[in-house]
Amino acid sequence: MPRSLKENAAPSQELRHFTNRTNELKVFHTAMDLPAGTPLPVLMFYGVGGTGKSWLLKKLRAEVAGAVPSALLDFEPLSGGTAYHTDSARSLAELRRQFDGVVCPRFDLAYAWLGHKGGGGDEPLLRGRGAAATAFEFLREGTEATFSWVPGVNLVTWLAGKVSKPLWNRVKDTWLERLLASKVGQEDFQLLRRQTAQEIYPTLIKRLLTDLAENLPPRAGKSCRGVFFLDTFEAMRVGLLGDKKRIGVQFD
């Protein structure tokens, strides 16, 4: 049985001893260095269990650290990945959480509304720190006010008087304030306010990809600006560990 990556308390130390996989590393770096405007491939690494595919993804992620933002999602049931099999919103929220340094206003606002309308007050991905958490808390405190808000009235000023001062101080001068102060942002806010959770759900992936395409940091002359690593991807199809696994996805 392949060993879970979570069993090792210090993977960065173990990666110092990483050897071989020369061809895979070369293919990955070739994709990373494709010139701007070039369509990026999906890279898949497969083989029997226990041959080090999970460690390969860890190694590749370490290789791009500092160069591009990245996120890793593990679908292995034994590592808690089952929750991602049937809930794409949760999968997207986890990827977005790992891209916390990237501004994602469309996704954060929609995910906050989805969490509120779906009764997700205890959703762990919406608690604590981070842009998505702030959007959710801001919306939760101002929910009653949003339903009595009249379009044409300054939404930001309206909500600022409805939430606690500490929370407003976290929102002030951020993307969320700027979004809600804009015409486009207020129109989107009205749309989300009217939509049901079921209507918001399928829009999340487009919102996240649009945000990332606009706001990922540029790389001069390079097409790839961020990487998704998906581990044990075949578990989504069979529900169990199989022979083909470990997929790395890059996007521009």
mmCIF file of C-alpha atoms in Angstrom:
data_model
loop_
_atom_site.group_PDB
_atom_site.id
_atom_site.type_symbol
_atom_site.label_atom_id
_atom_site.label_comp_id
_atom_site.label_asym_id
_atom_site.label_seq_id
_atom_site.Cartn_x
_atom_site.Cartn_y
_atom_site.Cartn_z
ATOM 1 C CA MET A 1 0.000 0.000 0.000
ATOM 2 C CA PRO A 2 1.434 3.423 -0.893
ATOM 3 C CA ARG A 3 2.410 5.521 2.089
ATOM 4 C CA SER A 4 0.405 8.691 2.607
ATOM 5 C CA LEU A 5 2.331 11.916 2.207
ATOM 6 C CA LYS A 6 0.737 13.091 5.438
ATOM 7 C CA GLU A 7 2.615 10.448 7.425
ATOM 8 C CA ASN A 8 5.903 12.292 7.074
ATOM 9 C CA ALA A 9 6.231 15.291 9.367
ATOM 10 C CA ALA A 10 9.028 16.909 7.363
ATOM 11 C CA PRO A 11 8.666 16.176 3.626
ATOM 12 C CA SER A 12 10.956 19.092 2.750
ATOM 13 C CA GLN A 13 13.779 17.254 4.522
ATOM 14 C CA GLU A 14 13.044 13.985 2.733
ATOM 15 C CA LEU A 15 13.001 15.741 -0.656
ATOM 16 C CA ARG A 16 16.717 16.411 -0.244
ATOM 17 C CA HIS A 17 17.195 12.704 -0.973
ATOM 18 C CA PHE A 18 14.941 12.644 -4.045
ATOM 19 C CA THR A 19 16.673 10.916 -6.973
ATOM 20 C CA ASN A 20 15.926 9.686 -10.508
ATOM 21 C CA ARG A 21 12.742 10.717 -12.365
ATOM 22 C CA THR A 22 14.992 12.723 -14.673
ATOM 23 C CA ASN A 23 12.669 12.408 -17.669
ATOM 24 C CA GLU A 24 9.593 13.468 -15.701
ATOM 25 C CA LEU A 25 11.387 16.502 -14.290
ATOM 26 C CA LYS A 26 12.561 17.475 -17.774
ATOM 27 C CA VAL A 27 9.060 17.211 -19.241
ATOM 28 C CA PHE A 28 7.634 19.276 -16.391
ATOM 29 C CA HIS A 29 10.197 22.061 -16.714
ATOM 30 C CA THR A 30 9.736 22.118 -20.481
ATOM 31 C CA ALA A 31 6.023 22.761 -19.943
ATOM 32 C CA MET A 32 6.798 25.405 -17.329
ATOM 33 C CA ASP A 33 9.026 27.260 -19.783
ATOM 34 C CA LEU A 34 6.685 27.292 -22.778
ATOM 35 C CA PRO A 35 6.555 30.790 -24.293
ATOM 36 C CA ALA A 36 3.660 33.138 -23.627
ATOM 37 C CA GLY A 37 0.553 32.361 -25.632
ATOM 38 C CA THR A 38 1.350 28.660 -25.992
ATOM 39 C CA PRO A 39 -1.471 26.296 -24.943
ATOM 40 C CA LEU A 40 -0.400 24.372 -21.854
ATOM 41 C CA PRO A 41 -0.647 20.568 -21.647
ATOM 42 C CA VAL A 42 -2.062 18.413 -18.864
ATOM 43 C CA LEU A 43 0.724 16.170 -17.568
ATOM 44 C CA MET A 44 -0.146 12.727 -16.184
ATOM 45 C CA PHE A 45 2.208 10.430 -14.311
ATOM 46 C CA TYR A 46 1.004 6.867 -13.832
ATOM 47 C CA GLY A 47 2.162 3.476 -12.622
ATOM 48 C CA VAL A 48 1.629 0.820 -9.990
ATOM 49 C CA GLY A 49 1.169 1.819 -6.373
ATOM 50 C CA GLY A 50 4.251 2.520 -4.292
ATOM 51 C CA THR A 51 6.568 3.708 -7.076
ATOM 52 C CA GLY A 52 6.796 7.258 -5.766
ATOM 53 C CA LYS A 53 4.265 9.199 -7.808
ATOM 54 C CA SER A 54 3.056 11.173 -4.790
ATOM 55 C CA TRP A 55 6.637 12.079 -3.926
ATOM 56 C CA LEU A 56 7.194 13.102 -7.527
ATOM 57 C CA LEU A 57 4.334 15.603 -7.230
ATOM 58 C CA LYS A 58 5.806 16.888 -3.984
ATOM 59 C CA LYS A 59 9.152 17.275 -5.728
ATOM 60 C CA LEU A 60 7.620 19.099 -8.694
ATOM 61 C CA ARG A 61 5.749 21.422 -6.390
ATOM 62 C CA ALA A 62 8.957 22.181 -4.504
ATOM 63 C CA GLU A 63 10.642 22.896 -7.836
ATOM 64 C CA VAL A 64 8.159 25.673 -8.681
ATOM 65 C CA ALA A 65 7.974 27.169 -5.188
ATOM 66 C CA GLY A 66 8.653 30.879 -5.442
ATOM 67 C CA ALA A 67 8.249 30.863 -9.223
ATOM 68 C CA VAL A 68 4.486 30.365 -9.531
ATOM 69 C CA PRO A 69 1.594 29.807 -7.105
ATOM 70 C CA SER A 70 0.543 26.168 -6.807
ATOM 71 C CA ALA A 71 -2.033 24.010 -5.047
ATOM 72 C CA LEU A 72 -2.208 20.285 -4.353
ATOM 73 C CA LEU A 73 -5.443 18.319 -4.027
ATOM 74 C CA ASP A 74 -5.278 14.675 -2.914
ATOM 75 C CA PHE A 75 -8.279 12.514 -3.886
ATOM 76 C CA GLU A 76 -7.046 9.442 -2.017
ATOM 77 C CA PRO A 77 -9.885 8.191 0.243
ATOM 78 C CA LEU A 78 -7.444 7.143 2.979
ATOM 79 C CA SER A 79 -6.138 10.715 3.126
ATOM 80 C CA GLY A 80 -9.589 12.273 3.422
ATOM 81 C CA GLY A 81 -10.013 12.912 -0.282
ATOM 82 C CA THR A 82 -13.465 11.350 -0.538
ATOM 83 C CA ALA A 83 -15.085 14.681 0.311
ATOM 84 C CA TYR A 84 -13.774 16.063 -2.975
ATOM 85 C CA HIS A 85 -15.316 13.283 -5.090
ATOM 86 C CA THR A 86 -18.910 14.484 -4.921
ATOM 87 C CA ASP A 87 -18.567 18.170 -4.010
ATOM 88 C CA SER A 88 -16.805 20.206 -6.673
ATOM 89 C CA ALA A 89 -17.413 23.407 -4.697
ATOM 90 C CA ARG A 90 -15.359 22.039 -1.815
ATOM 91 C CA SER A 91 -12.589 21.006 -4.189
ATOM 92 C CA LEU A 92 -12.491 24.471 -5.749
ATOM 93 C CA ALA A 93 -12.572 26.131 -2.328
ATOM 94 C CA GLU A 94 -9.569 24.096 -1.197
ATOM 95 C CA LEU A 95 -7.623 25.004 -4.336
ATOM 96 C CA ARG A 96 -8.577 28.644 -3.846
ATOM 97 C CA ARG A 97 -7.490 28.478 -0.177
ATOM 98 C CA GLN A 98 -4.014 27.394 -1.255
ATOM 99 C CA PHE A 99 -3.935 30.320 -3.713
ATOM 100 C CA ASP A 100 -4.765 32.729 -0.896
ATOM 101 C CA GLY A 101 -2.180 35.256 -2.057
ATOM 102 C CA VAL A 102 -4.064 35.689 -5.354
ATOM 103 C CA VAL A 103 -7.079 38.004 -5.496
ATOM 104 C CA CYS A 104 -10.211 36.040 -6.504
ATOM 105 C CA PRO A 105 -13.152 38.444 -5.995
ATOM 106 C CA ARG A 106 -15.724 36.710 -8.215
ATOM 107 C CA PHE A 107 -15.147 33.320 -6.629
ATOM 108 C CA ASP A 108 -14.925 34.548 -3.035
ATOM 109 C CA LEU A 109 -18.161 36.500 -3.227
ATOM 110 C CA ALA A 110 -20.040 33.632 -4.909
ATOM 111 C CA TYR A 111 -18.643 31.026 -2.507
ATOM 112 C CA ALA A 112 -19.622 33.218 0.433
ATOM 113 C CA TRP A 113 -23.187 33.463 -0.882
ATOM 114 C CA LEU A 114 -23.230 29.715 -1.545
ATOM 115 C CA GLY A 115 -22.095 29.017 1.998
ATOM 116 C CA HIS A 116 -24.716 31.336 3.432
ATOM 117 C CA LYS A 117 -27.578 29.993 1.332
ATOM 118 C CA GLY A 118 -26.504 26.421 1.971
ATOM 119 C CA GLY A 119 -26.324 26.935 5.723
ATOM 120 C CA GLY A 120 -22.531 26.640 5.772
ATOM 121 C CA GLY A 121 -21.939 28.646 8.941
ATOM 122 C CA ASP A 122 -19.499 26.042 10.215
ATOM 123 C CA GLU A 123 -17.742 25.466 6.884
ATOM 124 C CA PRO A 124 -14.058 25.117 7.883
ATOM 125 C CA LEU A 125 -12.824 26.651 4.623
ATOM 126 C CA LEU A 126 -14.804 29.799 5.476
ATOM 127 C CA ARG A 127 -13.508 30.214 9.006
ATOM 128 C CA GLY A 128 -10.407 31.963 10.240
ATOM 129 C CA ARG A 129 -8.137 34.110 8.101
ATOM 130 C CA GLY A 130 -7.949 34.700 4.388
ATOM 131 C CA ALA A 131 -9.852 36.635 1.749
ATOM 132 C CA ALA A 132 -12.605 34.029 1.342
ATOM 133 C CA ALA A 133 -13.170 33.897 5.104
ATOM 134 C CA THR A 134 -13.438 37.682 5.281
ATOM 135 C CA ALA A 135 -15.985 37.742 2.443
ATOM 136 C CA PHE A 136 -18.078 35.088 4.180
ATOM 137 C CA GLU A 137 -18.019 36.816 7.584
ATOM 138 C CA PHE A 138 -18.821 40.177 6.005
ATOM 139 C CA LEU A 139 -21.759 38.700 4.158
ATOM 140 C CA ARG A 140 -22.994 36.769 7.199
ATOM 141 C CA GLU A 141 -23.041 39.854 9.418
ATOM 142 C CA GLY A 142 -24.687 41.994 6.764
ATOM 143 C CA THR A 143 -27.138 39.437 5.401
ATOM 144 C CA GLU A 144 -30.319 40.995 6.777
ATOM 145 C CA ALA A 145 -29.184 44.387 5.571
ATOM 146 C CA THR A 146 -28.512 43.102 2.058
ATOM 147 C CA PHE A 147 -32.127 42.026 1.665
ATOM 148 C CA SER A 148 -33.375 45.495 2.614
ATOM 149 C CA TRP A 149 -30.737 47.265 0.537
ATOM 150 C CA VAL A 150 -32.166 49.243 -2.378
ATOM 151 C CA PRO A 151 -30.104 49.363 -5.595
ATOM 152 C CA GLY A 152 -28.945 52.922 -6.138
ATOM 153 C CA VAL A 153 -27.970 53.351 -2.505
ATOM 154 C CA ASN A 154 -24.218 53.038 -1.958
ATOM 155 C CA LEU A 155 -23.850 49.359 -1.049
ATOM 156 C CA VAL A 156 -20.490 49.771 0.670
ATOM 157 C CA THR A 157 -21.723 52.607 2.888
ATOM 158 C CA TRP A 158 -24.879 50.640 3.639
ATOM 159 C CA LEU A 159 -23.017 47.507 4.722
ATOM 160 C CA ALA A 160 -20.321 49.413 6.599
ATOM 161 C CA GLY A 161 -22.993 50.541 9.057
ATOM 162 C CA LYS A 162 -24.335 47.012 9.514
ATOM 163 C CA VAL A 163 -21.222 45.034 10.405
ATOM 164 C CA SER A 164 -18.885 45.224 13.376
ATOM 165 C CA LYS A 165 -16.090 47.764 13.282
ATOM 166 C CA PRO A 166 -13.276 45.151 13.499
ATOM 167 C CA LEU A 167 -14.728 43.310 10.507
ATOM 168 C CA TRP A 168 -15.205 46.503 8.531
ATOM 169 C CA ASN A 169 -11.565 47.409 9.207
ATOM 170 C CA ARG A 170 -10.590 44.088 7.589
ATOM 171 C CA VAL A 171 -12.723 44.879 4.541
ATOM 172 C CA LYS A 172 -11.797 48.550 4.144
ATOM 173 C CA ASP A 173 -9.346 49.283 1.318
ATOM 174 C CA THR A 174 -9.476 45.682 0.043
ATOM 175 C CA TRP A 175 -10.664 44.137 -3.230
ATOM 176 C CA LEU A 176 -14.025 43.438 -1.555
ATOM 177 C CA GLU A 177 -14.711 47.094 -0.845
ATOM 178 C CA ARG A 178 -13.603 48.089 -4.338
ATOM 179 C CA LEU A 179 -15.741 45.368 -5.922
ATOM 180 C CA LEU A 180 -18.895 46.291 -4.009
ATOM 181 C CA ALA A 181 -18.342 49.963 -4.759
ATOM 182 C CA SER A 182 -18.253 49.331 -8.516
ATOM 183 C CA LYS A 183 -21.260 49.080 -10.812
ATOM 184 C CA VAL A 184 -20.185 45.654 -12.060
ATOM 185 C CA GLY A 185 -19.686 44.436 -8.507
ATOM 186 C CA GLN A 186 -23.085 45.648 -7.368
ATOM 187 C CA GLU A 187 -24.769 44.028 -10.367
ATOM 188 C CA ASP A 188 -23.005 40.752 -9.551
ATOM 189 C CA PHE A 189 -23.989 41.112 -5.909
ATOM 190 C CA GLN A 190 -27.638 41.548 -6.904
ATOM 191 C CA LEU A 191 -27.450 38.492 -9.164
ATOM 192 C CA LEU A 192 -25.979 36.321 -6.405
ATOM 193 C CA ARG A 193 -28.529 37.617 -3.932
ATOM 194 C CA ARG A 194 -31.352 36.444 -6.213
ATOM 195 C CA GLN A 195 -29.848 33.090 -7.175
ATOM 196 C CA THR A 196 -30.358 29.858 -5.282
ATOM 197 C CA ALA A 197 -27.453 27.762 -4.030
ATOM 198 C CA GLN A 198 -28.149 25.319 -6.878
ATOM 199 C CA GLU A 199 -27.805 28.144 -9.415
ATOM 200 C CA ILE A 200 -24.575 29.472 -7.919
ATOM 201 C CA TYR A 201 -22.890 26.063 -7.617
ATOM 202 C CA PRO A 202 -22.104 25.440 -11.327
ATOM 203 C CA THR A 203 -20.734 28.965 -11.841
ATOM 204 C CA LEU A 204 -17.902 28.584 -9.341
ATOM 205 C CA ILE A 205 -15.322 26.982 -11.638
ATOM 206 C CA LYS A 206 -15.674 29.690 -14.288
ATOM 207 C CA ARG A 207 -15.443 32.378 -11.616
ATOM 208 C CA LEU A 208 -12.285 30.881 -10.138
ATOM 209 C CA LEU A 209 -10.558 30.388 -13.490
ATOM 210 C CA THR A 210 -11.491 33.907 -14.615
ATOM 211 C CA ASP A 211 -10.095 35.372 -11.392
ATOM 212 C CA LEU A 212 -6.862 33.394 -11.703
ATOM 213 C CA ALA A 213 -6.426 34.259 -15.383
ATOM 214 C CA GLU A 214 -6.713 37.950 -14.509
ATOM 215 C CA ASN A 215 -4.810 38.057 -11.236
ATOM 216 C CA LEU A 216 -2.067 35.429 -11.220
ATOM 217 C CA PRO A 217 1.326 37.169 -11.231
ATOM 218 C CA PRO A 218 2.822 37.419 -14.733
ATOM 219 C CA ARG A 219 5.960 35.573 -15.782
ATOM 220 C CA ALA A 220 7.868 37.451 -18.434
ATOM 221 C CA GLY A 221 7.684 35.556 -21.703
ATOM 222 C CA LYS A 222 6.171 32.438 -20.093
ATOM 223 C CA SER A 223 2.732 30.926 -20.581
ATOM 224 C CA CYS A 224 2.423 29.087 -17.249
ATOM 225 C CA ARG A 225 1.573 31.298 -14.262
ATOM 226 C CA GLY A 226 0.247 28.696 -11.813
ATOM 227 C CA VAL A 227 -0.032 24.954 -11.285
ATOM 228 C CA PHE A 228 -2.705 22.599 -9.926
ATOM 229 C CA PHE A 229 -1.394 19.231 -8.721
ATOM 230 C CA LEU A 230 -4.075 16.531 -8.434
ATOM 231 C CA ASP A 231 -3.032 13.358 -6.629
ATOM 232 C CA THR A 232 -4.786 9.975 -7.014
ATOM 233 C CA PHE A 233 -7.086 11.516 -9.602
ATOM 234 C CA GLU A 234 -8.451 8.147 -10.737
ATOM 235 C CA ALA A 235 -10.076 7.694 -7.317
ATOM 236 C CA MET A 236 -12.829 10.038 -8.526
ATOM 237 C CA ARG A 237 -13.788 7.414 -11.108
ATOM 238 C CA VAL A 238 -13.364 4.142 -9.246
ATOM 239 C CA GLY A 239 -13.606 5.273 -5.636
ATOM 240 C CA LEU A 240 -10.543 3.177 -4.785
ATOM 241 C CA LEU A 241 -6.817 3.262 -5.405
ATOM 242 C CA GLY A 242 -5.831 1.987 -8.829
ATOM 243 C CA ASP A 243 -2.878 1.765 -11.179
ATOM 244 C CA LYS A 244 -3.224 5.108 -12.897
ATOM 245 C CA LYS A 245 -2.835 8.117 -10.683
ATOM 246 C CA ARG A 246 -1.078 11.389 -9.905
ATOM 247 C CA ILE A 247 -1.907 14.084 -12.374
ATOM 248 C CA GLY A 248 -0.390 17.562 -12.540
ATOM 249 C CA VAL A 249 -2.429 20.306 -14.201
ATOM 250 C CA GLN A 250 -0.941 23.601 -15.342
ATOM 251 C CA PHE A 251 -2.902 26.580 -16.581
ATOM 252 C CA ASP A 252 -2.274 29.979 -18.071
#
